[in-house]
Tab-separated table of C-alpha atoms and ligand atoms in Angstrom:
chain	number	residue	atom	x	y	z
A	125	MET	CA	0.027	-0.207	0.024
A	126	SER	CA	1.364	3.262	-1.039
A	127	LYS	CA	1.922	5.985	1.888
A	128	GLU	CA	-1.195	8.634	1.761
A	129	LYS	CA	-0.069	11.845	0.495
A	130	SER	CA	-0.100	14.700	2.594
A	131	LEU	CA	-2.693	17.767	2.081
A	132	ALA	CA	0.319	19.884	0.957
A	133	GLU	CA	1.299	17.374	-1.877
A	134	LYS	CA	-2.483	17.126	-2.860
A	135	MET	CA	-2.856	20.579	-3.215
A	136	LYS	CA	0.091	21.257	-5.378
A	137	LEU	CA	-2.102	22.509	-8.146
A	138	PRO	CA	-1.781	24.664	-11.312
A	139	TRP	CA	-3.329	28.264	-10.406
A	140	LYS	CA	-6.321	27.495	-12.453
A	141	LYS	CA	-7.193	24.443	-10.387
A	142	MET	CA	-6.742	26.342	-6.927
A	143	PRO	CA	-9.871	27.018	-4.966
A	144	ILE	CA	-11.157	30.189	-5.112
A	145	ALA	CA	-10.283	32.799	-2.333
A	146	GLY	CA	-7.824	29.924	-1.180
A	147	ILE	CA	-10.603	28.265	0.781
A	148	MET	CA	-9.606	25.318	2.825
A	149	PHE	CA	-11.938	22.404	2.981
A	150	GLU	CA	-10.475	20.270	5.958
A	151	PRO	CA	-11.222	21.709	9.378
A	152	GLY	CA	-8.158	21.382	11.764
A	153	SER	CA	-5.822	19.711	8.906
A	154	THR	CA	-2.878	21.500	10.742
A	155	VAL	CA	-2.728	18.501	12.803
A	156	GLU	CA	-1.012	16.535	9.921
A	157	TYR	CA	1.894	19.088	10.485
A	158	ARG	CA	4.564	18.179	12.687
A	159	THR	CA	5.380	20.934	14.819
A	160	GLY	CA	7.038	18.715	17.335
A	161	GLU	CA	9.943	18.935	15.223
A	162	TRP	CA	10.570	22.551	16.732
A	163	ARG	CA	11.356	21.703	20.048
A	164	ILE	CA	14.928	22.249	20.975
A	165	GLU	CA	16.273	20.199	23.703
A	166	LYS	CA	13.983	19.626	26.146
A	167	LYS	CA	10.421	17.988	26.147
A	168	PRO	CA	7.746	17.937	29.118
A	169	ALA	CA	7.387	14.770	30.957
A	170	ILE	CA	4.338	14.078	33.261
A	171	ASN	CA	4.589	12.251	36.608
A	172	GLN	CA	1.350	10.717	36.615
A	173	ASP	CA	2.015	9.725	40.497
A	174	LYS	CA	2.298	13.693	41.278
A	175	CYS	CA	-0.350	15.027	38.969
A	176	ILE	CA	-3.679	15.932	40.723
A	177	ARG	CA	-5.786	16.127	37.540
A	178	CYS	CA	-6.371	19.828	38.019
A	179	PHE	CA	-5.991	20.353	34.206
A	180	ILE	CA	-4.205	24.017	34.086
A	181	CYS	CA	-1.489	22.368	31.850
A	182	TRP	CA	-4.168	21.359	29.672
A	183	ILE	CA	-5.800	24.858	29.186
A	184	VAL	CA	-2.761	26.638	28.991
A	185	CYS	CA	-1.115	24.804	26.436
A	186	PRO	CA	-0.698	27.235	23.167
A	187	ASP	CA	-0.572	23.917	20.947
A	188	VAL	CA	-3.305	21.707	22.285
A	189	SER	CA	-0.503	19.317	23.222
A	190	ILE	CA	-1.776	18.284	26.582
A	191	THR	CA	-4.425	16.000	26.462
A	192	ARG	CA	-7.251	14.436	28.668
A	193	GLN	CA	-7.201	10.610	28.217
A	194	PRO	CA	-9.831	8.860	29.454
A	195	LYS	CA	-7.455	6.372	31.044
A	196	PRO	CA	-8.150	5.555	34.685
A	197	TYR	CA	-5.098	5.662	36.826
A	198	LYS	CA	-5.107	4.852	40.644
A	199	ASN	CA	-7.924	6.632	42.084
A	200	TYR	CA	-8.563	8.795	38.854
A	201	THR	CA	-10.786	8.523	35.828
A	202	GLU	CA	-8.580	10.275	33.261
A	203	SER	CA	-5.036	10.733	32.808
A	204	VAL	CA	-2.974	13.790	31.233
A	205	GLU	CA	-0.678	13.147	28.196
A	206	VAL	CA	1.541	15.094	26.135
A	207	ASP	CA	1.002	14.837	22.186
A	208	TYR	CA	4.803	14.950	21.283
A	209	TYR	CA	3.773	15.014	17.552
A	210	HIS	CA	2.933	18.692	18.015
A	211	CYS	CA	4.234	19.855	21.383
A	212	LYS	CA	7.013	22.770	20.852
A	213	GLY	CA	8.477	22.502	24.228
A	214	CYS	CA	7.783	26.180	25.347
A	215	GLY	CA	7.480	24.632	29.187
A	216	ILE	CA	4.599	26.711	30.122
A	217	CYS	CA	2.590	23.667	31.205
A	218	ALA	CA	5.812	22.678	33.333
A	219	ALA	CA	6.046	26.389	34.674
A	220	GLU	CA	2.106	26.488	35.566
A	221	CYS	CA	1.789	22.937	36.909
A	222	PRO	CA	0.897	23.766	40.844
A	223	VAL	CA	2.390	20.399	42.250
A	224	ASP	CA	5.697	20.170	39.891
A	225	ALA	CA	4.227	17.108	38.461
A	226	ILE	CA	5.869	18.154	34.791
A	227	GLU	CA	9.420	18.347	34.256
A	228	MET	CA	11.285	19.667	31.203
A	229	VAL	CA	13.658	16.438	30.327
A	230	GLU	CA	16.099	16.026	27.604
A	231	GLU	CA	15.144	15.317	24.414
A	232	SER	CA	16.655	11.972	24.146
A	233	LYS	CA	15.189	10.616	27.609
A	234	VAL	CA	12.823	7.692	27.170
A	235	VAL	CA	9.266	8.917	28.687
A	236	PRO	CA	6.564	6.071	29.425
B	184	MET	CA	-17.493	30.359	37.237
B	185	VAL	CA	-15.519	28.122	34.727
B	186	VAL	CA	-14.390	24.790	36.212
B	187	LEU	CA	-11.391	23.349	34.358
B	188	LYS	CA	-12.500	19.732	34.862
B	189	ASP	CA	-16.133	20.629	33.484
B	190	LEU	CA	-15.177	22.017	30.226
B	191	THR	CA	-15.518	20.574	26.839
B	192	LYS	CA	-12.799	18.625	25.750
B	193	GLU	CA	-13.721	19.115	22.266
B	194	GLU	CA	-10.965	21.067	20.604
B	195	LEU	CA	-12.193	23.683	18.018
B	196	TYR	CA	-8.833	24.926	17.716
B	197	ALA	CA	-6.436	22.117	16.206
B	198	PRO	CA	-2.593	21.797	16.987
B	199	GLY	CA	0.100	22.072	14.370
B	200	HIS	CA	-0.552	25.731	13.971
B	201	ARG	CA	2.656	27.482	13.283
B	202	LEU	CA	2.483	30.047	15.865
B	203	CYS	CA	5.685	30.747	18.302
B	204	ALA	CA	6.314	28.416	20.953
B	205	GLY	CA	5.058	29.934	24.212
B	206	CYS	CA	2.516	32.450	21.945
B	207	GLY	CA	0.103	34.019	24.150
B	208	PRO	CA	-2.473	35.004	21.549
B	209	SER	CA	-2.802	31.246	20.621
B	210	ILE	CA	-3.587	30.410	24.176
B	211	SER	CA	-6.431	33.276	24.028
B	212	ILE	CA	-7.816	31.744	21.133
B	213	ARG	CA	-8.283	28.181	22.446
B	214	MET	CA	-9.834	29.180	25.337
B	215	ALA	CA	-12.121	31.803	23.642
B	216	LEU	CA	-13.481	28.636	21.676
B	217	LYS	CA	-13.977	26.544	25.047
B	218	ALA	CA	-16.331	28.978	26.005
B	219	ALA	CA	-18.538	28.766	22.905
B	220	ARG	CA	-22.184	27.905	23.922
B	221	GLY	CA	-23.030	26.228	20.305
B	222	PRO	CA	-22.216	26.777	16.469
B	223	ILE	CA	-19.500	29.752	16.510
B	224	ALA	CA	-17.890	31.257	13.583
B	225	ALA	CA	-14.757	33.690	13.480
B	226	VAL	CA	-13.726	36.400	11.211
B	227	ASN	CA	-10.072	37.175	11.716
B	228	ALA	CA	-7.889	40.221	10.734
B	229	THR	CA	-4.252	39.826	9.730
B	230	GLY	CA	-1.702	39.256	12.346
B	231	CYS	CA	0.019	36.644	13.778
B	232	VAL	CA	-3.179	34.154	14.691
B	233	GLU	CA	-4.428	34.721	11.369
B	234	VAL	CA	-1.235	34.282	9.387
B	235	SER	CA	0.116	31.086	11.476
B	236	THR	CA	-3.116	29.145	11.650
B	237	THR	CA	-4.183	29.262	8.050
B	238	ILE	CA	-1.054	28.370	6.174
B	239	PHE	CA	-2.326	27.117	2.733
B	240	PRO	CA	-3.595	24.185	2.326
B	241	TYR	CA	-3.612	24.134	6.040
B	242	THR	CA	-6.165	25.392	8.862
B	243	ALA	CA	-6.208	25.016	12.361
B	244	TRP	CA	-9.936	26.195	12.841
B	245	ARG	CA	-12.657	23.738	13.003
B	246	ILE	CA	-15.314	26.436	12.712
B	247	PRO	CA	-16.216	28.442	9.822
B	248	TRP	CA	-13.538	31.288	9.578
B	249	ILE	CA	-13.005	34.061	7.308
B	250	HIS	CA	-9.651	36.290	6.865
B	251	ALA	CA	-10.746	39.897	6.837
B	252	LEU	CA	-8.421	43.002	6.166
B	253	PHE	CA	-7.475	44.799	9.132
B	254	GLU	CA	-9.528	47.953	8.318
B	255	ASN	CA	-12.711	45.710	7.735
B	256	THR	CA	-12.788	42.575	10.248
B	257	ALA	CA	-16.123	44.310	11.992
B	258	ALA	CA	-17.546	45.051	8.704
B	259	VAL	CA	-17.000	41.733	7.509
B	260	ALA	CA	-18.511	40.396	10.754
B	261	SER	CA	-21.402	42.565	10.405
B	262	GLY	CA	-22.064	41.253	7.283
B	263	LEU	CA	-21.694	37.785	8.179
B	264	GLU	CA	-24.284	38.359	10.791
B	265	TYR	CA	-26.753	39.481	8.013
B	266	ALA	CA	-25.771	36.630	5.868
B	267	TYR	CA	-26.854	33.869	8.636
B	268	ASP	CA	-29.944	35.929	8.969
B	269	ALA	CA	-30.871	35.721	5.136
B	270	LEU	CA	-30.165	32.178	4.807
B	271	GLU	CA	-32.218	31.704	7.742
B	272	LYS	CA	-35.190	33.546	6.273
B	273	ARG	CA	-34.910	31.628	3.148
B	274	GLY	CA	-35.125	28.410	4.772
B	275	ALA	CA	-31.889	27.373	3.996
B	276	ARG	CA	-30.520	26.993	7.356
B	277	LYS	CA	-31.646	27.285	11.057
B	278	GLY	CA	-30.517	28.270	14.288
B	279	LYS	CA	-28.378	30.616	15.842
B	280	VAL	CA	-24.642	30.890	15.069
B	281	ASP	CA	-22.384	33.364	17.374
B	282	ILE	CA	-20.085	35.244	15.853
B	283	ILE	CA	-16.758	36.149	16.812
B	284	ALA	CA	-14.539	38.995	15.183
B	285	ILE	CA	-10.958	38.659	16.251
B	286	GLY	CA	-8.067	41.042	15.767
B	287	GLY	CA	-4.654	41.954	17.165
B	288	ASP	CA	-3.945	45.325	19.060
B	289	GLY	CA	-2.659	46.696	15.875
B	290	GLY	CA	-5.387	45.674	13.681
B	291	THR	CA	-7.960	46.716	16.659
B	292	PHE	CA	-6.686	49.925	18.281
B	293	ASP	CA	-5.386	51.296	15.521
B	294	ILE	CA	-6.253	50.100	11.747
B	295	GLY	CA	-9.752	48.427	12.394
B	296	ILE	CA	-11.199	51.003	14.977
B	297	GLN	CA	-13.727	52.623	12.463
B	298	ALA	CA	-15.400	49.306	11.392
B	299	LEU	CA	-15.280	48.371	14.782
B	300	SER	CA	-16.945	51.653	16.181
B	301	GLY	CA	-19.742	51.212	13.080
B	302	MET	CA	-20.414	47.646	14.396
B	303	LEU	CA	-21.020	48.667	17.992
B	304	GLU	CA	-23.161	51.643	17.115
B	305	ARG	CA	-25.157	49.538	14.711
B	306	GLY	CA	-25.570	47.199	17.456
B	307	HIS	CA	-24.436	43.928	15.667
B	308	ASP	CA	-24.998	40.641	17.790
B	309	ILE	CA	-21.108	39.745	17.778
B	310	VAL	CA	-18.404	39.415	20.126
B	311	TYR	CA	-15.155	41.235	19.108
B	312	LEU	CA	-11.969	39.926	20.343
B	313	CYS	CA	-9.217	41.685	20.938
B	314	TYR	CA	-5.702	39.794	21.521
B	315	ASP	CA	-3.400	42.180	22.941
B	316	ASN	CA	0.130	41.429	22.633
B	317	GLU	CA	0.881	45.048	22.636
B	318	ALA	CA	2.763	45.669	19.091
B	319	TYR	CA	2.335	44.783	15.458
B	320	MET	CA	3.977	41.313	16.065
B	321	ASN	CA	3.718	39.398	12.455
B	322	THR	CA	5.490	42.096	10.864
B	323	GLY	CA	8.307	42.459	13.063
B	324	ILE	CA	7.517	44.090	16.632
B	325	GLN	CA	6.172	47.766	15.607
B	326	ARG	CA	4.680	49.989	18.051
B	327	SER	CA	0.884	50.151	18.300
B	328	GLY	CA	-1.849	52.293	19.914
B	329	ALA	CA	-1.413	49.404	22.567
B	330	THR	CA	2.014	49.377	23.171
B	331	PRO	CA	2.937	50.603	26.787
B	332	ARG	CA	4.860	53.465	27.775
B	333	GLY	CA	8.473	52.800	27.865
B	334	ALA	CA	8.477	49.541	25.695
B	335	ALA	CA	11.134	49.049	23.034
B	336	THR	CA	9.920	48.036	19.690
B	337	THR	CA	11.465	48.065	16.415
B	338	THR	CA	10.115	51.557	15.556
B	339	THR	CA	10.535	53.062	19.228
B	340	PRO	CA	14.038	51.388	20.056
B	341	ALA	CA	15.470	52.197	23.289
B	342	GLY	CA	18.703	54.221	23.050
B	343	ARG	CA	20.447	57.433	23.352
B	344	VAL	CA	17.619	59.262	21.774
B	345	ILE	CA	14.306	57.802	23.364
B	346	PRO	CA	13.837	55.181	26.199
B	347	GLY	CA	11.234	52.981	24.299
B	348	LYS	CA	7.931	54.278	23.364
B	349	ARG	CA	6.781	57.448	24.463
B	350	GLU	CA	3.478	57.791	24.558
B	351	TRP	CA	0.727	55.811	26.902
B	352	LYS	CA	-1.255	52.976	25.908
B	353	LYS	CA	-4.991	54.060	24.478
B	354	ASP	CA	-8.128	53.289	26.815
B	355	PHE	CA	-9.378	50.986	24.230
B	356	ALA	CA	-12.155	49.619	26.911
B	357	GLY	CA	-13.311	53.091	27.411
B	358	ILE	CA	-13.487	53.655	23.910
B	359	CYS	CA	-16.018	50.703	23.362
B	360	ALA	CA	-17.830	51.391	26.541
B	361	ALA	CA	-18.570	55.104	25.386
B	362	HIS	CA	-20.611	53.543	22.562
B	363	GLY	CA	-23.241	52.701	25.058
B	364	ILE	CA	-23.192	48.812	24.437
B	365	SER	CA	-23.936	46.623	27.218
B	366	TYR	CA	-20.550	44.477	27.892
B	367	VAL	CA	-17.127	45.430	27.661
B	368	ALA	CA	-14.461	43.504	29.614
B	369	THR	CA	-10.683	43.403	29.982
B	370	ALA	CA	-9.141	40.126	30.757
B	371	SER	CA	-5.875	38.412	31.027
B	372	ILE	CA	-4.680	34.541	29.996
B	373	GLY	CA	-3.301	34.857	33.204
B	374	PHE	CA	-6.477	34.480	34.892
B	375	PHE	CA	-8.081	31.832	32.567
B	376	SER	CA	-11.247	31.251	34.474
B	377	ASP	CA	-12.196	34.824	34.498
B	378	TYR	CA	-11.385	35.290	31.099
B	379	MET	CA	-13.610	32.395	29.593
B	380	ASP	CA	-16.100	33.471	32.118
B	381	LYS	CA	-16.309	37.165	30.499
B	382	MET	CA	-16.188	35.186	26.891
B	383	LYS	CA	-19.176	33.249	28.103
B	384	LYS	CA	-21.198	36.440	29.234
B	385	ALA	CA	-19.892	38.103	26.191
B	386	ILE	CA	-21.311	35.734	23.736
B	387	GLU	CA	-24.832	35.604	25.852
B	388	VAL	CA	-25.363	39.190	25.549
B	389	ASP	CA	-27.811	40.298	22.755
B	390	GLY	CA	-26.006	43.063	20.954
B	391	PRO	CA	-22.130	43.515	20.479
B	392	ALA	CA	-19.672	42.835	23.300
B	393	VAL	CA	-16.005	43.602	23.330
B	394	ILE	CA	-13.468	41.621	25.299
B	395	HIS	CA	-9.670	43.027	25.408
B	396	VAL	CA	-7.279	40.127	26.476
B	397	LEU	CA	-3.814	40.638	27.453
B	398	THR	CA	-1.533	37.763	25.657
B	399	PRO	CA	2.143	37.851	26.318
B	400	CYS	CA	4.117	37.290	22.804
B	401	PRO	CA	7.699	36.039	23.867
B	402	LEU	CA	8.985	37.225	20.660
B	403	GLY	CA	8.214	40.564	20.604
B	404	TRP	CA	8.512	40.940	24.559
B	405	ARG	CA	11.748	39.274	24.629
B	406	SER	CA	10.876	36.923	27.189
B	407	ASN	CA	11.164	33.238	28.350
B	408	PRO	CA	8.343	31.186	26.192
B	409	ALA	CA	7.736	29.441	29.436
B	410	ASP	CA	6.986	33.045	31.464
B	411	THR	CA	3.835	33.746	28.942
B	412	ILE	CA	1.146	32.849	31.695
B	413	LYS	CA	3.085	34.287	34.517
B	414	LEU	CA	3.799	37.464	32.679
B	415	ALA	CA	0.048	37.604	32.341
B	416	LYS	CA	-0.696	37.385	35.616
B	417	VAL	CA	1.801	39.588	36.975
B	418	ALA	CA	0.816	42.394	34.522
B	419	VAL	CA	-2.553	42.269	36.437
B	420	GLN	CA	-0.941	42.104	39.635
B	421	THR	CA	1.219	45.291	39.392
B	422	GLY	CA	-1.920	47.302	38.132
B	423	LEU	CA	-0.234	47.533	34.714
B	424	PHE	CA	-3.036	45.739	33.208
B	425	PRO	CA	-6.180	46.248	35.259
B	426	ILE	CA	-9.024	43.444	34.668
B	427	TYR	CA	-12.432	45.018	35.085
B	428	GLU	CA	-15.997	44.750	33.090
B	429	VAL	CA	-18.284	47.345	32.229
B	430	ILE	CA	-21.652	46.347	32.292
B	431	ASN	CA	-24.164	48.667	30.918
B	432	GLY	CA	-21.760	51.389	31.622
B	433	LYS	CA	-21.139	50.433	35.242
B	434	TYR	CA	-17.603	49.504	36.027
B	435	LYS	CA	-16.615	46.442	37.886
B	436	MET	CA	-13.209	45.160	39.260
B	437	SER	CA	-12.695	41.662	38.484
B	438	MET	CA	-10.383	41.061	41.195
B	439	LYS	CA	-10.585	42.416	44.766
B	440	PRO	CA	-7.853	45.539	44.796
B	441	GLY	CA	-5.072	44.612	47.197
B	442	THR	CA	-1.520	45.538	47.194
B	443	LEU	CA	0.332	45.925	44.004
B	444	LEU	CA	3.300	44.244	42.988
B	445	PRO	CA	6.127	46.331	42.102
B	446	ILE	CA	6.346	47.420	38.679
B	447	GLU	CA	10.081	45.941	38.608
B	448	GLU	CA	8.908	42.469	38.906
B	449	TYR	CA	7.139	42.853	35.597
B	450	PHE	CA	9.673	44.513	33.931
B	451	LYS	CA	12.625	42.252	34.692
B	452	LEU	CA	11.112	39.348	32.959
B	453	GLN	CA	11.062	41.325	29.640
B	454	GLY	CA	13.742	42.676	27.414
B	455	ARG	CA	11.722	45.287	25.889
B	456	PHE	CA	11.822	46.813	29.327
B	457	SER	CA	15.260	45.954	30.356
B	458	HIS	CA	16.685	49.209	29.723
B	459	LEU	CA	14.309	50.884	32.362
B	460	LEU	CA	15.993	49.256	35.066
B	461	LYS	CA	19.260	50.667	34.487
B	462	PRO	CA	19.909	53.406	37.024
B	463	GLU	CA	20.113	56.618	34.271
B	464	LEU	CA	16.616	55.969	33.392
B	465	LYS	CA	15.237	55.933	37.054
B	466	ASP	CA	13.185	59.307	36.068
B	467	GLU	CA	11.503	57.560	33.125
B	468	LEU	CA	10.622	54.300	35.613
B	469	GLU	CA	9.175	56.692	38.204
B	470	ALA	CA	7.219	58.412	35.379
B	471	ILE	CA	5.775	54.969	34.795
B	472	LYS	CA	5.094	54.004	38.012
B	473	LYS	CA	3.176	56.954	38.406
B	474	GLY	CA	1.255	56.869	35.298
B	475	ALA	CA	0.092	53.078	35.954
B	476	GLU	CA	-0.685	54.181	39.459
B	477	ALA	CA	-2.806	56.990	38.254
B	478	ASN	CA	-4.473	54.679	35.679
B	479	TYR	CA	-5.376	52.120	38.226
B	480	LYS	CA	-6.833	54.641	40.402
B	481	ARG	CA	-9.059	55.930	37.705
B	482	ILE	CA	-10.752	52.590	37.229
B	483	LEU	CA	-10.988	51.941	41.254
B	484	GLY	CA	-12.776	55.352	41.041
B	485	LEU	CA	-15.223	54.344	38.006
B	486	ALA	CA	-15.879	50.680	39.657
B	487	GLY	CA	-16.835	52.692	43.246
B	488	GLU	CA	-14.045	50.971	44.911
B	489	PRO	CA	-11.732	52.841	47.618
B	490	VAL	CA	-8.983	54.515	45.604
B	491	THR	CA	-5.852	53.126	47.327
B	492	THR	CA	-3.099	50.948	45.962
B	493	GLN	CA	-1.841	49.797	49.470
C	522	TPP	C1	-3.662	47.417	5.622
C	522	TPP	C2	-2.314	46.464	5.704
C	522	TPP	N1	-1.405	46.989	6.223
C	522	TPP	C3	-0.200	46.276	6.482
C	522	TPP	C4	-0.037	45.146	6.520
C	522	TPP	C5	1.085	44.017	6.986
C	522	TPP	N2	0.786	43.451	8.151
C	522	TPP	C6	0.331	42.019	8.251
C	522	TPP	S1	0.332	41.467	9.931
C	522	TPP	C7	0.464	43.035	10.529
C	522	TPP	C8	0.840	43.127	12.247
C	522	TPP	C9	-0.546	43.217	12.581
C	522	TPP	O1	-0.288	43.309	14.058
C	522	TPP	P1	-1.479	43.364	15.144
C	522	TPP	O2	-2.896	43.443	14.790
C	522	TPP	O3	-1.029	43.668	16.390
C	522	TPP	O4	-1.417	41.627	15.400
C	522	TPP	P2	-0.275	40.554	15.628
C	522	TPP	O5	0.705	40.722	14.345
C	522	TPP	O6	0.579	41.318	16.686
C	522	TPP	O7	-0.739	39.099	16.053
C	522	TPP	C10	0.933	43.697	9.506
C	522	TPP	C11	1.136	45.272	9.778
C	522	TPP	C12	-1.632	44.164	6.203
C	522	TPP	N3	-1.522	42.852	5.832
C	522	TPP	N4	-2.371	45.009	5.739
C	523	SF4	S1	5.730	22.134	26.612
C	523	SF4	FE1	4.317	23.791	25.499
C	523	SF4	S2	3.764	22.849	23.696
C	523	SF4	FE2	4.474	21.019	25.116
C	523	SF4	S3	2.858	20.332	26.172
C	523	SF4	FE3	3.796	21.853	27.294
C	523	SF4	S4	2.771	23.472	27.329
C	523	SF4	FE4	2.205	22.462	25.414
C	524	SF4	S1	5.213	36.756	17.390
C	524	SF4	FE1	4.241	36.657	19.320
C	524	SF4	S2	1.849	37.096	18.741
C	524	SF4	FE2	3.095	35.914	16.894
C	524	SF4	S3	3.422	33.925	16.763
C	524	SF4	FE3	5.372	34.712	17.967
C	524	SF4	S4	4.722	34.772	20.092
C	524	SF4	FE4	2.890	34.762	19.017
């Protein structure tokens, strides 16, 4: 099976075939774009034991890269996870976590 | 009051956009959409948010979205309101669509203000959201009517001739409130529950509403990307950016006025203000302190609070 073409590849069209006014028809298509490559040096790592599920990191992330997963953990019904495909490594989540459950670690470190 | 746990998990704003790491405006947009009560459509003036969320052929938006010019964002939003009405009358669609017009401070305080004034005066049912990063950032940090006094930008560089911008920030909320509309609020992404509450109120208002939200920009403020939320908090806590509502002309502070933090706490985190901490510019720093305090007291007075900063 051949690899699916990216939207950018599919849209390399001669100008006459371009959508009028550059209309974009696929809502949220930026998800395809790997902004995780922007990270320099550090990435956030969440300690599920320390995390109190306040969801502050989730709401302050400029890159929608902290996700709430319906995965039960100990007494909690949800887990908070990092989307490394998109996370730009700004460090806001780690700075704002009220219980220091997020640490900015070396990019090379293996995280669960 | 917004409770994070109960907020919708639906993301109307997708990752993969190209706004800088730690971008404050990006946070403000995501939060604004979390406050939506139903179908919502946006009109977006040129600027960082518009450019970086819609690099062809991609879009980060999962709602109907139109790119408008600086000068006509509020006018395009006004037209959109009529267009939805017309479609409904024709039986082509049913139900209310909330409309939000979005502009940066340059696109709002300066270039788009005439169209915005018209929109407010005509009474359209639209929320105008100004995300304020205090300069024209997308073109490389030029000063705007929202840039605070003392800030270094590429058009007000701090050096031997001037210590950053010489003029004060415009009273944008006051200008909007003077149109006699029923809801105007200033907010900060640092106080996110308050901001999302205000957004919800603005959407619920029948008629025009304006939200002016402070959104730090690590590139233009020369700050650490991790400090974005912290800066948005400290700006409020120093009294430099008071947060309040103007409901049917009545001012209401959003935070109990307490002791203000020293302005240096805010300035020391940002390269754009670093010159003001040098001993030779202490007069300028004093002038800014006085001005900020006078402005804070003016708003306390309008809100009928005791006028003190102690
Ligand atoms: C009429 C017009 N003048 C100038 C420009 C160039 N321009 C593009 S983005 C931008 C800066 C916008 O600043 P602001 O509204 O503060 O938003 P920000 O970029 O800070 O998000 C400018 C001047 C333009 N697109 N249209
Ligand atoms: S480091 Fe920044 S982009 Fe990455 S998850 Fe944390 S807040 Fe989001
Ligand atoms: S320049 Fe500032 S406003 Fe623009 S994307 Fe970067 S951080 Fe955001």
